[in-house]
Each structure stands twice: as structure tokens, then as C-alpha cells.
Tab-separated table of C-alpha atoms in Angstrom:
chain	number	residue	atom	x	y	z
A	769	MET	CA	0.000	0.000	0.000
A	770	ASP	CA	1.193	3.511	-0.841
A	771	PHE	CA	0.921	5.319	2.510
A	772	ASN	CA	1.828	8.615	0.880
A	773	ARG	CA	-1.656	8.638	-0.645
A	774	LEU	CA	-3.258	8.247	2.789
A	775	LEU	CA	-1.234	10.829	4.671
A	776	PRO	CA	-2.204	14.507	4.298
A	777	PHE	CA	1.454	15.444	4.376
A	778	GLY	CA	2.659	12.722	2.021
A	779	ARG	CA	5.311	13.384	-0.537
A	780	LYS	CA	4.077	15.658	-3.315
A	781	ALA	CA	4.651	15.056	-7.001
A	782	PRO	CA	7.732	16.862	-8.356
A	783	ARG	CA	7.101	20.126	-10.176
A	784	VAL	CA	8.925	21.440	-13.239
A	785	ALA	CA	8.525	25.099	-14.193
A	786	VAL	CA	8.185	25.363	-17.986
A	787	ILE	CA	9.118	28.735	-19.499
A	788	ARG	CA	8.024	29.312	-23.105
A	789	LEU	CA	10.483	31.484	-25.057
A	790	GLN	CA	8.545	32.058	-28.273
A	791	GLY	CA	9.262	34.684	-30.908
A	792	ALA	CA	11.880	37.204	-31.936
A	793	ILE	CA	14.241	38.633	-29.332
A	794	GLY	CA	14.499	42.367	-28.763
A	795	ALA	CA	13.405	45.342	-26.705
A	796	THR	CA	10.110	46.346	-28.275
A	797	ARG	CA	7.930	49.431	-28.198
A	798	PRO	CA	5.399	49.773	-25.326
A	799	GLY	CA	2.395	47.499	-25.753
A	800	ALA	CA	4.157	45.141	-28.157
A	801	GLN	CA	5.137	41.552	-27.523
A	802	GLY	CA	8.718	40.367	-27.806
A	803	LEU	CA	11.337	38.493	-25.836
A	804	SER	CA	13.228	41.033	-23.750
A	805	ASP	CA	14.807	40.917	-20.323
A	806	ALA	CA	12.403	43.592	-19.055
A	807	ALA	CA	9.352	41.600	-20.159
A	808	LEU	CA	10.627	38.150	-19.185
A	809	GLY	CA	12.479	39.070	-15.980
A	810	PRO	CA	9.575	38.839	-13.487
A	811	LEU	CA	8.274	35.681	-15.182
A	812	ILE	CA	11.660	33.932	-15.013
A	813	GLU	CA	12.101	34.949	-11.369
A	814	ARG	CA	8.727	33.402	-10.471
A	815	ALA	CA	9.458	30.235	-12.410
A	816	PHE	CA	12.607	29.557	-10.388
A	817	LYS	CA	11.273	30.541	-6.983
A	818	ARG	CA	7.530	29.866	-6.823
A	819	GLY	CA	6.269	26.512	-5.555
A	820	LYS	CA	9.669	24.863	-5.009
A	821	PRO	CA	10.193	23.347	-8.467
A	822	CYS	CA	12.711	20.544	-8.873
A	823	ALA	CA	13.833	21.862	-12.267
A	824	VAL	CA	13.190	24.510	-14.905
A	825	ALA	CA	12.541	23.743	-18.574
A	826	LEU	CA	12.955	26.254	-21.396
A	827	VAL	CA	10.806	25.642	-24.466
A	828	VAL	CA	12.610	27.634	-27.156
A	829	ASN	CA	11.128	28.612	-30.515
A	830	SER	CA	12.993	31.705	-31.687
A	831	PRO	CA	14.804	32.851	-34.853
A	832	GLY	CA	16.929	35.240	-32.797
A	833	GLY	CA	17.151	39.006	-32.663
A	834	SER	CA	19.020	41.326	-30.328
A	835	PRO	CA	22.346	39.959	-29.030
A	836	VAL	CA	22.109	42.266	-26.012
A	837	GLN	CA	18.675	41.023	-24.952
A	838	SER	CA	19.761	37.432	-25.616
A	839	SER	CA	22.740	37.934	-23.311
A	840	LEU	CA	20.665	39.607	-20.589
A	841	ILE	CA	17.982	36.899	-20.577
A	842	ALA	CA	20.523	34.059	-20.606
A	843	ALA	CA	22.532	35.691	-17.807
A	844	ARG	CA	19.390	36.004	-15.662
A	845	ILE	CA	18.597	32.320	-16.169
A	846	ARG	CA	22.128	31.291	-15.209
A	847	ARG	CA	22.157	33.541	-12.128
A	848	LEU	CA	18.894	32.075	-10.861
A	849	ALA	CA	20.003	28.524	-11.637
A	850	GLU	CA	23.121	29.036	-9.537
A	851	GLU	CA	21.232	30.750	-6.705
A	852	THR	CA	18.588	28.017	-6.469
A	853	GLY	CA	20.697	25.032	-7.473
A	854	LEU	CA	18.021	23.953	-9.965
A	855	PRO	CA	18.875	22.075	-13.169
A	856	VAL	CA	17.757	23.774	-16.403
A	857	HIS	CA	16.738	21.846	-19.527
A	858	ALA	CA	16.099	23.385	-22.961
A	859	PHE	CA	13.772	21.950	-25.612
A	860	VAL	CA	13.855	23.326	-29.161
A	861	GLU	CA	10.694	23.387	-31.249
A	862	ASP	CA	10.891	24.731	-34.840
A	863	VAL	CA	14.056	26.760	-34.425
A	864	ALA	CA	16.651	27.914	-31.917
A	865	ALA	CA	18.852	30.037	-34.145
A	866	SER	CA	21.176	32.933	-33.433
A	867	GLY	CA	19.811	34.556	-30.251
A	868	GLY	CA	17.414	31.626	-29.875
A	869	TYR	CA	20.381	29.279	-29.572
A	870	TRP	CA	22.029	31.775	-27.187
A	871	LEU	CA	19.002	31.311	-24.903
A	872	ALA	CA	19.055	27.525	-25.259
A	873	CYS	CA	22.695	27.488	-24.156
A	874	ALA	CA	21.619	28.935	-20.807
A	875	ALA	CA	20.362	25.415	-20.021
A	876	ASP	CA	22.468	22.554	-18.693
A	877	ASP	CA	21.360	20.361	-21.597
A	878	ILE	CA	19.579	20.971	-24.894
A	879	TRP	CA	17.126	18.672	-26.669
A	880	ALA	CA	15.396	19.111	-30.025
A	881	ASP	CA	13.227	17.416	-32.592
A	882	ALA	CA	15.151	15.627	-35.335
A	883	THR	CA	13.970	18.269	-37.819
A	884	SER	CA	14.422	21.379	-35.645
A	885	ILE	CA	16.724	24.116	-36.963
A	886	VAL	CA	19.641	24.832	-34.619
A	887	GLY	CA	22.690	27.099	-34.702
A	888	SER	CA	23.276	30.295	-36.677
A	889	ILE	CA	26.081	31.288	-34.309
A	890	GLY	CA	26.816	34.615	-35.930
A	891	VAL	CA	25.823	38.282	-35.952
A	892	ILE	CA	24.165	40.156	-38.799
A	893	SER	CA	23.478	43.791	-39.644
A	894	ALA	CA	21.146	44.556	-42.537
A	895	GLY	CA	19.650	47.708	-43.989
A	896	PHE	CA	18.958	49.641	-47.183
A	897	GLY	CA	20.825	52.231	-49.214
A	898	LEU	CA	18.265	54.890	-50.155
A	899	GLN	CA	20.461	57.581	-51.664
A	900	GLY	CA	19.434	56.778	-55.243
A	901	LEU	CA	15.760	56.863	-54.305
A	902	ILE	CA	15.817	60.334	-52.779
A	903	ASP	CA	17.992	61.630	-55.634
A	904	LYS	CA	15.391	60.385	-58.106
A	905	TYR	CA	12.684	62.469	-56.439
A	906	GLY	CA	14.844	65.525	-55.828
A	907	VAL	CA	14.956	65.158	-52.051
A	908	GLU	CA	17.922	66.833	-50.402
A	909	ARG	CA	19.328	65.191	-47.275
A	910	ARG	CA	20.564	67.657	-44.622
A	911	VAL	CA	22.557	66.310	-41.678
A	912	HIS	CA	24.573	68.367	-39.200
A	913	THR	CA	26.619	66.691	-36.491
A	914	ALA	CA	29.057	67.498	-33.713
A	915	GLY	CA	31.379	64.495	-33.965
A	916	GLY	CA	32.402	62.824	-37.174
A	917	ALA	CA	30.932	59.417	-36.344
A	918	LYS	CA	27.398	60.576	-35.512
A	919	SER	CA	26.116	59.952	-39.063
A	920	PHE	CA	27.557	56.435	-39.060
A	921	MET	CA	25.974	54.206	-41.756
A	922	ASP	CA	23.416	56.840	-42.781
A	923	PRO	CA	21.144	54.979	-45.259
A	924	PHE	CA	20.513	58.199	-47.211
A	925	ARG	CA	24.186	58.745	-47.997
A	926	PRO	CA	26.683	56.665	-49.988
A	927	GLU	CA	28.296	53.885	-47.990
A	928	LYS	CA	31.733	54.798	-46.664
A	929	PRO	CA	34.563	52.242	-46.407
A	930	ASP	CA	35.495	53.588	-42.971
A	931	ASP	CA	31.926	53.056	-41.768
A	932	VAL	CA	31.886	49.488	-43.083
A	933	ALA	CA	35.208	48.753	-41.347
A	934	ARG	CA	33.874	50.176	-38.090
A	935	LEU	CA	30.649	48.152	-38.358
A	936	THR	CA	32.665	45.004	-39.035
A	937	ARG	CA	34.679	45.561	-35.857
A	938	LEU	CA	31.461	45.924	-33.845
A	939	LEU	CA	29.958	42.769	-35.340
A	940	GLU	CA	33.129	40.780	-34.744
A	941	ASP	CA	33.186	41.793	-31.091
A	942	MET	CA	29.539	40.729	-30.670
A	943	HIS	CA	30.343	37.469	-32.463
A	944	LEU	CA	33.209	36.850	-30.047
A	945	ALA	CA	30.841	37.286	-27.089
A	946	PHE	CA	28.396	34.816	-28.660
A	947	LYS	CA	31.128	32.237	-29.331
A	948	SER	CA	32.491	32.619	-25.806
A	949	HIS	CA	29.032	31.973	-24.343
A	950	VAL	CA	28.555	28.822	-26.442
A	951	VAL	CA	32.006	27.470	-25.595
A	952	ALA	CA	31.556	28.219	-21.886
A	953	ARG	CA	28.196	26.470	-21.751
A	954	ARG	CA	28.797	23.513	-24.107
A	955	GLY	CA	32.487	22.928	-23.368
A	956	ALA	CA	33.901	19.541	-24.320
A	957	ARG	CA	30.584	18.477	-25.860
A	958	LEU	CA	31.369	20.595	-28.941
A	959	ASN	CA	32.952	18.874	-31.901
A	960	GLY	CA	36.405	20.452	-32.063
A	961	GLU	CA	36.866	19.470	-35.707
A	962	ALA	CA	33.743	21.243	-36.994
A	963	ASP	CA	33.578	24.961	-37.772
A	964	LEU	CA	30.517	25.825	-35.705
A	965	PHE	CA	30.730	29.618	-35.750
A	966	THR	CA	30.128	30.538	-39.392
A	967	GLY	CA	26.443	31.363	-38.909
A	968	ASP	CA	25.416	28.055	-40.506
A	969	VAL	CA	22.439	26.023	-39.235
A	970	TRP	CA	21.816	22.308	-38.767
A	971	THR	CA	18.874	20.012	-38.176
A	972	GLY	CA	18.410	18.610	-34.709
A	973	ARG	CA	19.843	15.238	-35.717
A	974	GLN	CA	22.919	16.897	-37.236
A	975	ALA	CA	23.297	19.181	-34.218
A	976	VAL	CA	23.680	16.139	-31.951
A	977	GLU	CA	26.651	14.917	-33.995
A	978	ILE	CA	28.541	18.215	-33.646
A	979	GLY	CA	27.683	18.781	-30.011
A	980	LEU	CA	25.373	21.783	-30.288
A	981	ILE	CA	22.629	19.793	-28.536
A	982	ASP	CA	22.561	16.684	-26.360
A	983	GLY	CA	19.983	14.573	-28.120
A	984	VAL	CA	16.693	14.223	-29.944
A	985	ALA	CA	13.804	14.382	-27.473
A	986	HIS	CA	10.524	16.152	-26.759
A	987	ALA	CA	9.756	18.006	-23.550
A	988	VAL	CA	7.027	15.935	-21.870
A	989	PRO	CA	8.431	12.408	-22.343
A	990	LYS	CA	11.982	13.536	-21.595
A	991	LEU	CA	11.008	15.326	-18.397
A	992	LYS	CA	8.918	12.347	-17.306
A	993	SER	CA	11.906	10.081	-17.862
A	994	LEU	CA	13.991	12.397	-15.662
A	995	TYR	CA	11.489	13.180	-12.890
A	996	GLY	CA	8.891	10.419	-13.019
A	997	ASP	CA	5.495	9.912	-14.625
A	998	LYS	CA	3.754	11.947	-11.924
A	999	VAL	CA	5.766	15.110	-12.535
A	1000	ARG	CA	3.646	18.281	-12.728
A	1001	PHE	CA	4.355	20.955	-15.326
A	1002	ILE	CA	3.849	24.590	-14.293
A	1003	PRO	CA	3.702	26.781	-17.423
A	1004	TYR	CA	5.060	30.327	-17.654
A	1005	GLY	CA	4.837	32.528	-20.738
A	1006	LEU	CA	4.263	36.052	-21.948
A	1007	ARG	CA	0.654	37.112	-22.328
A	1008	GLN	CA	-0.597	38.886	-25.421
A	1009	PRO	CA	-0.588	42.677	-24.894
A	1010	TRP	CA	-4.075	43.971	-24.111
A	1011	LEU	CA	-3.886	46.567	-26.907
A	1012	ARG	CA	-3.502	43.795	-29.462
A	1013	ARG	CA	-6.257	41.710	-27.892
A	1014	PHE	CA	-8.744	44.527	-28.518
A	1015	GLY	CA	-7.501	45.280	-32.036
A	1016	ALA	CA	-5.808	48.557	-31.106
A	1017	ASP	CA	-2.401	49.713	-32.303
A	1018	ALA	CA	-3.001	48.035	-35.672
A	1019	ALA	CA	-0.311	49.936	-37.574
A	1020	GLY	CA	2.385	49.137	-35.023
A	1021	ALA	CA	1.332	45.486	-34.965
A	1022	VAL	CA	1.672	45.250	-38.759
A	1023	ILE	CA	5.215	46.654	-38.653
A	1024	GLU	CA	6.178	44.373	-35.785
A	1025	ALA	CA	4.738	41.337	-37.577
A	1026	ALA	CA	6.627	42.176	-40.788
A	1027	GLU	CA	9.933	42.511	-38.932
A	1028	GLU	CA	9.438	39.224	-37.085
A	1029	ARG	CA	8.293	37.476	-40.256
A	1030	ALA	CA	11.569	38.441	-41.936
A	1031	LEU	CA	13.526	36.763	-39.132
A	1032	TRP	CA	11.514	33.537	-39.360
A	1033	ALA	CA	11.730	33.525	-43.186
A	1034	ARG	CA	15.507	33.166	-43.033
A	1035	PHE	CA	14.931	29.602	-41.825
A	1036	GLY	CA	12.087	28.743	-44.205
A	1037	LEU	CA	9.460	29.104	-41.477
């Protein structure tokens, strides 16, 4: 007989806090939804500390975005993991690329579907050169600065080699921070013979072979295998902004959706 079922103070089923990290990463305008440290901070704090969980699971489905916000969110997860002593597991859905993979690396182990897209360990800057367009319509661009670098990469002026060189130095430094984070978190599990930092992506099955993830698995069965069939899952995730729920801020929502769609489209999603 299981006496734990008869006693009011019997052992409770283990609890795993499940944090959903869905969407593009970046500090967004007020009322918009996006993965940022400001928006996720209180939610992540509750997930680690409320109800005495035995572990925290990250369900990641993100094409990336801001390297700064990726770093801030990942650092918060690691700080709380160390303070509480809780293990952290990451599960990739469609994609954990670029900043999405940065977040996944905050976990102690990473699992994905065989067909998930993983990697993109690189940094990108993209924009438009609009000088020809404004010249065509007779628009004169007037810019006055105090400091020669203030008009850096102005899209309405011809691209300058010095600006490109400066931008490259910035991107390389961000890339170094990304690589350092991956190496620190994945360590000896990485395949030392593979060039993992070109910005390339792999399927989940391929990612296992090169050490970017630990195996092919889905969240519920894997967590049950780790913590028992009676484990309870406590979900945490961002709620839809109330402005969007009532159809307000339509113009801003369209712009936000177009920007996020461009990030997902890079991975055929």
C-alpha cells in the first residue's frame, strides 16, 4: 500500500517550471510583444522561486534578434540557476537560431526534434541604401553633427569604407561574445573538428553529432523520464498585450509582424 496517498502530508509530485520562449528577441515598443529581459524578468524569477520546483525547462522557438537582450535573458537564467541550485533543460521546437540558440545554451542540456533548426552562431546587420531613391525624387538630405561618427551608416548617404570597417569591428566583437558563451556552456561536448561559428544552421539530428545539442527528445516524455510519470508541469509565458487583444495599435502590430516574419523567413518558417 502507498501510505503517501493516505497521509495529508505525504510526498508531493515533483514540479517542473516550464518557461516558453517564443518569438523574436528584442526590446520592443510599449504594448508590443517580444522576448526582452524587461518583459521576461519577473516571469523567469517566479518560475525559479515559486512553488519549489525541482527543475526549470525552457521551451525555445525563436529565430533570434538582439544579441544584447539574448545575453541579458541568458545571464538572468544562469544567475537564478546558480542561486537556487536547480537544473535547467532546454527543448527546441521549430528553431533555436542565433539569439534563440544563445538562450538555449543557458540550459544545462539541450534537446530538439530531429527536424528542428539549430545554430546560426553569428551576428548580422542589414539595412537599405536609399540615396538613389531620394535623388530620383529631388529630395535633399541635410545632416549636421558634432562628432564625425554621428552619421555612421546613414542609409541616405553613400556607404563609406570607414563606416563598413567600423561596423565590421562591432559585429566581430559581438560574435566573439556569442562564441564565448557557447564554448563556456557547451564545453567539451562541442565537436572540435567542426567549424561551428560561421552562422550556418543544422537540423536537430545533425546538431547532436557536432555537439550543439545533447539529443533528440521532446519536452514531456523527456522530463517524465527524468522526474517520473507523476511530474507536474507549471507553465510560464508572456501574455498577449491587451492593446492587441482589442484590435488597437493596428499599424504598429503590422510593422512588428513584418519585422518578425523576416527573421523567421531566413529559416524557411
